[in-house]
Short mmCIF file of C-alpha atoms in Angstrom, two decimals:
data_model
loop_
_atom_site.label_atom_id
_atom_site.label_comp_id
_atom_site.label_asym_id
_atom_site.label_seq_id
_atom_site.Cartn_x
_atom_site.Cartn_y
_atom_site.Cartn_z
CA MET A 6 -24.26 17.30 -20.54
CA GLU A 7 -25.46 20.10 -18.32
CA GLU A 8 -22.84 21.26 -15.83
CA ASN A 9 -23.43 20.32 -12.20
CA SER A 10 -22.90 23.06 -9.61
CA THR A 11 -21.26 20.60 -7.18
CA PHE A 12 -18.56 19.74 -9.68
CA ASN A 13 -18.13 23.38 -10.65
CA GLN A 14 -17.23 24.06 -7.02
CA VAL A 15 -14.73 21.17 -6.98
CA PHE A 16 -12.94 22.01 -10.23
CA SER A 17 -11.57 25.47 -10.90
CA LEU A 18 -10.53 24.83 -14.50
CA THR A 19 -12.61 26.89 -16.93
CA GLU A 20 -12.45 27.30 -20.67
CA TRP A 21 -10.86 30.73 -20.19
CA ASN A 22 -8.01 29.67 -17.89
CA PHE A 23 -7.44 26.47 -19.87
CA TYR A 24 -6.67 28.52 -22.99
CA LYS A 25 -4.66 30.99 -20.94
CA PHE A 26 -2.42 28.56 -19.03
CA ILE A 27 -2.54 25.00 -20.44
CA ARG A 28 -3.15 25.44 -24.17
CA PRO A 29 0.02 27.55 -24.68
CA ALA A 30 2.13 24.84 -23.02
CA ALA A 31 0.67 22.24 -25.38
CA GLY A 32 1.52 24.51 -28.30
CA ILE A 33 5.13 24.78 -27.18
CA LEU A 34 5.30 20.98 -27.05
CA GLY A 35 3.81 20.74 -30.51
CA PHE A 36 0.44 19.11 -30.02
CA ASN A 37 -3.18 20.14 -30.24
CA PRO A 38 -5.13 19.23 -27.05
CA LYS A 39 -8.47 17.55 -27.66
CA SER A 40 -9.49 16.08 -24.30
CA VAL A 41 -9.09 16.73 -20.58
CA VAL A 42 -9.46 14.31 -17.64
CA GLU A 43 -9.51 15.82 -14.14
CA PHE A 44 -9.48 14.47 -10.59
CA SER A 45 -9.68 16.34 -7.30
CA ILE A 46 -7.92 14.71 -4.34
CA ILE A 47 -7.01 15.73 -0.79
CA LEU A 48 -3.53 14.74 0.34
CA PRO A 49 -2.98 13.31 3.84
CA PHE A 50 -0.58 16.19 4.54
CA TYR A 51 0.03 19.82 3.64
CA LEU A 52 2.32 21.04 0.88
CA PRO A 53 2.98 24.75 1.47
CA PHE A 54 2.83 25.67 -2.20
CA PRO A 55 1.35 29.08 -2.99
CA GLN A 56 -2.43 29.03 -3.09
CA GLU A 57 -3.63 27.97 -6.57
CA ALA A 58 -0.04 27.36 -7.73
CA THR A 59 -0.30 25.69 -11.13
CA LEU A 60 2.51 23.38 -12.28
CA SER A 61 2.78 21.20 -15.39
CA ILE A 62 4.95 18.34 -16.56
CA HIS A 63 5.16 16.75 -20.01
CA VAL A 64 4.38 13.06 -20.43
CA GLU A 65 4.64 10.75 -23.41
CA LYS A 66 2.12 10.48 -26.25
CA LYS A 67 1.58 14.24 -26.49
CA ALA A 68 0.05 14.89 -23.11
CA ILE A 69 0.57 17.23 -20.15
CA CYS A 70 -0.10 16.63 -16.47
CA THR A 71 -1.05 19.84 -14.67
CA TYR A 72 -1.49 20.28 -10.93
CA LYS A 73 -3.26 23.09 -9.15
CA PHE A 74 -2.65 23.27 -5.38
CA PHE A 75 -5.10 24.59 -2.78
CA GLU A 76 -4.85 24.97 0.98
CA ILE A 77 -7.75 23.63 3.02
CA VAL A 78 -8.04 24.22 6.76
CA ARG A 79 -10.09 22.53 9.45
CA GLU A 80 -10.22 23.07 13.19
CA GLU A 81 -9.33 20.28 15.60
CA SER A 82 -9.86 20.31 19.35
CA LEU A 83 -6.76 20.30 21.52
CA ILE A 84 -8.62 18.09 24.00
CA PRO A 85 -10.12 14.92 22.47
CA GLY A 86 -13.88 14.73 22.89
CA GLN A 87 -14.26 18.31 24.15
CA GLU A 88 -16.02 20.44 21.55
CA ASP A 89 -15.72 23.67 23.56
CA ALA A 90 -11.95 23.25 24.10
CA PRO A 91 -9.35 25.43 22.35
CA THR A 92 -8.73 24.44 18.75
CA VAL A 93 -5.80 24.34 16.38
CA ASP A 94 -5.88 24.75 12.60
CA ILE A 95 -5.00 21.59 10.65
CA LYS A 96 -3.99 22.10 7.03
CA ASN A 97 -4.11 19.72 4.09
CA SER A 98 -3.52 20.22 0.40
CA ARG A 99 -6.22 19.71 -2.17
CA VAL A 100 -4.86 19.03 -5.63
CA GLU A 101 -6.68 19.33 -8.92
CA MET A 102 -4.94 16.90 -11.25
CA ILE A 103 -5.49 17.66 -14.95
CA TYR A 104 -4.50 15.32 -17.78
CA THR A 105 -4.55 17.13 -21.14
CA THR A 106 -4.05 15.00 -24.24
CA SER A 107 -4.14 15.13 -28.03
CA GLU A 108 -6.20 11.94 -27.88
CA GLU A 109 -9.90 12.23 -28.68
CA ILE A 110 -11.29 10.45 -25.65
CA ASP A 111 -14.75 8.90 -25.87
CA ILE A 112 -15.76 10.43 -22.56
CA PHE A 113 -19.11 8.61 -22.43
CA GLY A 114 -17.76 5.29 -23.68
CA GLU A 115 -18.03 2.11 -21.62
CA ASN A 116 -14.31 1.44 -22.12
CA LEU A 117 -13.11 4.75 -20.67
CA ASP A 118 -10.16 3.74 -18.47
CA LEU A 119 -10.10 6.39 -15.76
CA THR A 120 -7.62 4.32 -13.75
CA ALA A 121 -4.90 4.70 -16.39
CA TYR A 122 -5.20 8.50 -16.35
CA PHE A 123 -5.36 8.61 -12.56
CA ASP A 124 -2.27 6.41 -12.19
CA THR A 125 -0.27 8.59 -14.59
CA LEU A 126 -1.32 11.75 -12.75
CA MET A 127 -0.41 10.21 -9.39
CA GLU A 128 2.98 9.08 -10.68
CA LYS A 129 3.89 12.61 -11.81
CA LEU A 130 2.40 14.20 -8.68
CA ASN A 131 4.76 12.07 -6.63
CA PHE A 132 7.66 13.62 -8.56
CA TYR A 133 6.65 17.00 -7.14
CA ILE A 134 6.20 15.55 -3.65
CA ILE A 135 9.60 13.81 -3.66
CA ALA A 136 11.29 16.90 -5.10
CA TYR A 137 9.75 18.99 -2.31
CA LEU A 138 10.80 16.39 0.28
CA ILE A 139 14.41 16.39 -0.93
CA LYS A 140 14.60 20.19 -1.11
CA THR A 141 12.96 20.99 2.24
CA LYS A 142 13.71 17.80 4.25
CA ASN A 143 10.13 17.94 5.53
CA ILE A 144 9.65 14.34 6.69
CA ASN A 145 5.93 14.88 7.20
CA THR A 146 5.52 14.43 3.44
CA TYR A 147 5.96 11.16 1.57
CA ARG A 148 5.18 9.34 -1.65
CA VAL A 149 1.41 8.95 -1.98
CA SER A 150 -0.62 5.97 -3.20
CA LYS A 151 -4.37 5.71 -3.74
CA GLU A 152 -4.87 3.74 -0.50
CA MET A 153 -3.76 6.82 1.46
CA LEU A 154 -6.59 8.90 0.05
CA HIS A 155 -10.30 9.06 0.73
CA PHE A 156 -12.10 6.10 -0.84
CA THR A 157 -13.68 8.32 -3.52
CA CYS A 158 -12.81 11.47 -5.42
CA PHE A 159 -14.51 13.63 -8.02
CA PHE A 160 -13.61 13.30 -11.68
CA ARG A 161 -14.48 15.28 -14.79
CA CYS A 162 -13.84 14.50 -18.47
CA ILE A 163 -14.10 17.23 -21.10
CA ALA A 164 -14.20 17.02 -24.89
CA LEU A 165 -12.52 20.29 -25.87
CA SER A 166 -14.44 20.54 -29.11
CA ASN A 167 -17.38 21.59 -26.95
CA TRP A 168 -16.47 22.73 -23.43
CA HIS A 169 -20.00 21.98 -22.17
CA ASN A 170 -19.74 18.38 -23.40
CA MET A 171 -18.43 16.81 -20.21
CA ARG A 172 -18.81 13.78 -18.00
CA GLU A 173 -18.70 14.08 -14.22
CA GLY A 174 -18.89 11.65 -11.35
CA LEU A 175 -17.27 9.88 -8.41
CA PHE A 176 -14.17 7.75 -8.92
CA TYR A 177 -13.59 4.93 -6.42
CA LEU A 178 -9.97 4.79 -5.28
CA ASN A 179 -9.85 2.05 -2.65
CA GLU A 180 -11.90 -0.11 -0.31
CA ASN A 181 -10.99 1.71 2.90
CA LEU A 182 -14.56 2.43 3.89
CA PRO A 183 -15.23 2.94 7.60
CA GLN A 184 -15.71 -0.43 9.25
CA LYS A 185 -18.65 -1.25 11.45
CA LEU A 186 -17.26 -3.50 14.17
CA GLU A 187 -19.56 -5.57 16.32
CA THR A 188 -18.96 -5.67 20.06
CA LEU A 189 -16.85 -8.71 20.96
CA SER A 190 -18.74 -11.73 22.17
CA GLU A 191 -17.87 -13.13 25.59
CA ASP A 192 -16.09 -16.10 23.98
CA ILE A 193 -13.88 -13.92 21.78
CA LEU A 194 -13.11 -11.58 24.67
CA ASN A 195 -12.06 -14.61 26.71
CA ASP A 196 -9.76 -15.67 23.86
CA VAL A 197 -8.19 -12.20 23.87
CA VAL A 198 -7.53 -12.53 27.58
CA VAL A 199 -5.92 -15.93 26.98
CA TYR A 200 -3.65 -14.37 24.34
CA VAL A 201 -2.66 -11.66 26.82
CA HIS A 202 -1.51 -14.40 29.19
CA ILE A 203 0.36 -16.17 26.37
CA ILE A 204 2.13 -12.96 25.38
CA ASN A 205 2.91 -11.94 28.95
CA GLN A 206 4.33 -15.36 29.88
CA LYS A 207 6.08 -15.76 26.48
CA ILE A 208 4.44 -19.15 26.07
CA ASN A 209 4.15 -19.09 22.27
CA PRO A 210 7.34 -18.02 20.44
CA PHE A 211 5.45 -17.41 17.18
CA ILE A 212 3.47 -14.39 18.41
CA LEU A 213 5.96 -11.88 16.94
CA HIS A 214 5.69 -13.50 13.52
CA GLU A 215 1.91 -13.10 13.60
CA GLU A 216 2.21 -9.44 14.65
CA LEU A 217 4.64 -8.71 11.79
CA LEU A 218 2.28 -10.35 9.31
CA MET A 219 -0.61 -8.19 10.51
CA LYS A 220 1.61 -5.13 10.21
CA ALA A 221 2.39 -6.05 6.60
CA ARG A 222 -1.32 -6.19 5.81
CA ARG A 223 -1.94 -2.87 7.52
CA GLN A 224 0.89 -1.19 5.61
CA PHE A 225 -0.66 -2.45 2.37
CA LYS A 226 -4.10 -1.18 3.39
CA ASP A 227 -2.60 2.22 4.21
CA GLY A 228 -0.75 2.40 0.89
CA PHE A 229 2.84 1.95 2.07
CA TYR A 230 3.77 -0.63 -0.54
CA GLN A 231 7.48 -0.94 0.21
CA ASP A 232 6.89 -1.37 3.94
CA ALA A 233 4.21 -4.00 3.31
CA VAL A 234 6.66 -6.23 1.42
CA LEU A 235 9.45 -5.65 3.96
CA TYR A 236 7.20 -6.63 6.86
CA ALA A 237 5.89 -9.65 4.95
CA GLN A 238 9.43 -10.92 4.48
CA MET A 239 10.31 -10.07 8.09
CA SER A 240 7.34 -12.15 9.23
CA ILE A 241 8.52 -15.18 7.24
CA GLU A 242 12.11 -14.83 8.43
CA GLU A 243 10.94 -14.56 12.04
CA PHE A 244 8.63 -17.56 11.49
CA LEU A 245 11.31 -19.83 9.97
CA ASN A 246 14.05 -18.74 12.35
CA THR A 247 11.81 -19.45 15.34
CA LEU A 248 10.73 -22.74 13.81
CA TYR A 249 14.33 -23.88 13.27
CA ILE A 250 15.37 -22.96 16.82
CA ASN A 251 12.41 -24.84 18.29
CA ILE A 252 13.15 -27.90 16.17
CA LEU A 253 16.72 -27.86 17.50
CA LEU A 254 15.41 -27.55 21.06
CA HIS A 255 13.18 -30.56 20.43
CA GLU A 256 16.25 -32.46 19.21
CA GLY A 257 17.97 -31.85 22.53
CA LYS A 258 19.98 -28.69 21.91
CA SER A 259 20.16 -26.10 24.69
CA ASP A 260 18.84 -22.56 24.18
CA VAL A 261 22.38 -21.27 23.72
CA GLU A 262 23.33 -24.05 21.29
CA ALA A 263 20.16 -23.57 19.24
CA GLU A 264 20.66 -19.81 18.99
CA LEU A 265 24.31 -20.27 18.02
CA LEU A 266 23.50 -22.82 15.31
CA ARG A 267 20.87 -20.47 13.89
CA GLU A 268 23.33 -17.57 13.80
CA GLN A 269 25.96 -19.65 12.05
CA ILE A 270 23.80 -20.72 9.10
CA PRO A 271 22.74 -18.29 6.34
CA PHE A 272 18.98 -17.84 6.12
CA MET A 273 18.51 -19.25 2.61
CA THR A 274 20.81 -22.19 3.35
CA MET A 275 18.59 -22.97 6.31
CA VAL A 276 15.48 -22.76 4.12
CA LYS A 277 16.88 -25.07 1.44
CA LYS A 278 18.57 -27.68 3.65
CA GLU A 279 17.25 -27.79 7.20
CA PHE A 280 13.49 -28.32 6.90
CA HIS A 281 13.01 -30.89 4.16
CA LEU A 282 14.44 -33.88 6.06
CA ARG A 283 12.66 -32.90 9.26
CA LEU A 284 9.22 -31.83 7.98
CA GLY A 285 9.00 -33.31 4.49
CA GLY A 286 7.28 -31.39 1.71
CA LYS A 287 8.66 -29.48 -1.27
CA TRP A 288 11.53 -27.06 -0.56
CA ASP A 289 12.87 -26.27 -4.03
CA ILE A 290 12.98 -22.47 -4.24
CA ASN A 291 13.22 -22.59 -8.05
CA ASN A 292 9.89 -24.37 -8.51
CA PRO A 293 7.29 -21.59 -9.02
CA THR A 294 4.40 -24.06 -8.77
CA THR A 295 5.01 -24.59 -5.04
CA GLU A 296 4.21 -22.35 -2.09
CA LEU A 297 7.92 -22.02 -1.35
CA GLY A 298 8.75 -21.14 -4.98
CA ARG A 299 6.04 -18.46 -5.09
CA TRP A 300 7.23 -16.97 -1.80
CA TYR A 301 10.82 -16.92 -3.10
CA LYS A 302 9.82 -15.21 -6.35
CA ASP A 303 7.05 -12.88 -5.17
CA VAL A 304 8.36 -11.95 -1.71
CA TYR A 305 12.02 -12.76 -1.10
CA LEU A 306 13.37 -11.48 -4.44
CA LEU A 307 10.99 -8.50 -4.41
CA ARG A 308 12.14 -7.61 -0.91
CA ASN A 309 15.75 -7.69 -2.13
CA VAL A 310 15.22 -5.16 -4.92
CA ILE A 311 13.28 -2.92 -2.52
CA ALA A 312 15.97 -3.09 0.15
CA HIS A 313 18.99 -2.88 -2.16
CA LYS A 314 17.72 -0.73 -5.04
CA GLY A 315 14.92 1.34 -3.49
CA TYR A 316 12.35 -0.19 -5.86
CA PHE A 317 8.71 0.88 -5.44
CA PRO A 318 6.44 -2.12 -6.06
CA SER A 319 3.04 -1.83 -7.69
CA PHE A 320 -0.30 -2.60 -6.04
CA SER A 321 -0.51 -5.96 -7.82
CA GLU A 322 3.04 -6.92 -6.82
CA VAL A 323 2.29 -6.27 -3.15
CA ASP A 324 -1.03 -8.11 -3.41
CA LYS A 325 0.79 -11.16 -4.81
CA ALA A 326 3.50 -10.87 -2.17
CA LEU A 327 1.03 -10.95 0.71
CA ALA A 328 -0.89 -13.84 -0.86
CA ALA A 329 2.37 -15.79 -1.31
CA THR A 330 3.37 -15.05 2.31
CA HIS A 331 0.02 -16.30 3.57
CA ASP A 332 0.08 -19.45 1.45
CA PHE A 333 3.68 -20.35 2.33
CA ARG A 334 3.00 -19.91 6.04
CA LEU A 335 -0.09 -22.15 5.86
CA TYR A 336 1.89 -24.74 3.92
CA VAL A 337 4.63 -24.92 6.55
CA VAL A 338 2.07 -25.11 9.36
CA SER A 339 0.39 -28.01 7.52
CA LEU A 340 3.73 -29.84 7.41
CA ILE A 341 4.21 -29.28 11.15
CA ARG A 342 0.76 -30.67 11.86
CA LYS A 343 1.50 -33.75 9.76
CA LYS A 344 4.52 -34.32 12.00
CA LYS A 345 2.44 -33.94 15.16
CA LYS A 346 3.70 -37.20 16.64
CA VAL A 347 7.30 -36.06 16.19
CA TYR A 348 6.90 -32.37 17.06
CA GLN A 349 3.91 -32.36 19.40
CA LYS A 350 4.89 -29.14 21.18
CA LEU A 351 5.38 -27.30 17.87
CA SER A 352 2.00 -28.47 16.63
CA GLU A 353 0.30 -27.14 19.77
CA TYR A 354 1.56 -23.62 19.07
CA PHE A 355 -0.71 -23.46 16.00
CA ILE A 356 -3.91 -24.88 17.47
CA VAL A 357 -5.50 -21.48 18.13
CA GLY A 358 -5.10 -19.02 15.29
CA VAL A 359 -1.34 -18.52 15.36
#
């Protein structure tokens, strides 16, 4: 494949510096490199590593992950919207991520799994980021996921038997393309104004739950996987706590009595014992075929290992957690609506979107 000048500008790795810097490291580790997979990404922050600093880390199956760091600078106006205003330099780090392996990769094959190589490179890159964070205490840096990056990046695959035998292209990282939003219709704008009144007058006690749920989705979209799960669980706890208090108010308890009863009962005891007799439905947390069981397994328990062990969930785990949160919420709302004659006021809270 003939080399493309665009990709040559993106990737600095040449046959000469490969055999000068990477091949000797492979020799020390006892394997003969046969293929290279490269990606070029721009981090959402700046790592003040020396320009073109090149660092490598060994991975399993006779492979090396190598990272080459570059400083990129752009100017940003100090006054928004004023192009002729004074500017300040904004720095980011561009990283060339290089996966060198003893595997003979079929670089033009239909089954080439670029995602597997990218995920491994990102995992090891985060080791460098976290090590830098711990050493310098620079809180402007953080663990990176693919959702935090631009929605595409360049990739290049090289068969080392013939350096000019390479595959190049764009690799799609996420779906965070710029959104084209239509101007709100008059009806929707009127609904927004109604919600402002509801929030201002504190008419609907479930507004905070809805806001937390939206925050969970935004954290997932932005790549903050731990936070997404934590906010998802917070939204459910806020939802069920508010629901229980309002049921008690309906049953004749005062505000103070309802709040006190809620504080005195553990959250999971409330979930297992307080809603079934009042709302009906299935409330066995150990039944994974129900909405409650899926929430318990995919959200509640996952939140616990994140909060207590610092676990970093995967993309698929967070995706399942948000789906389980959504489904469990809809299930409980459906039970409330079935009890409309008993809990008319509660049912009215969920008439419009919330």
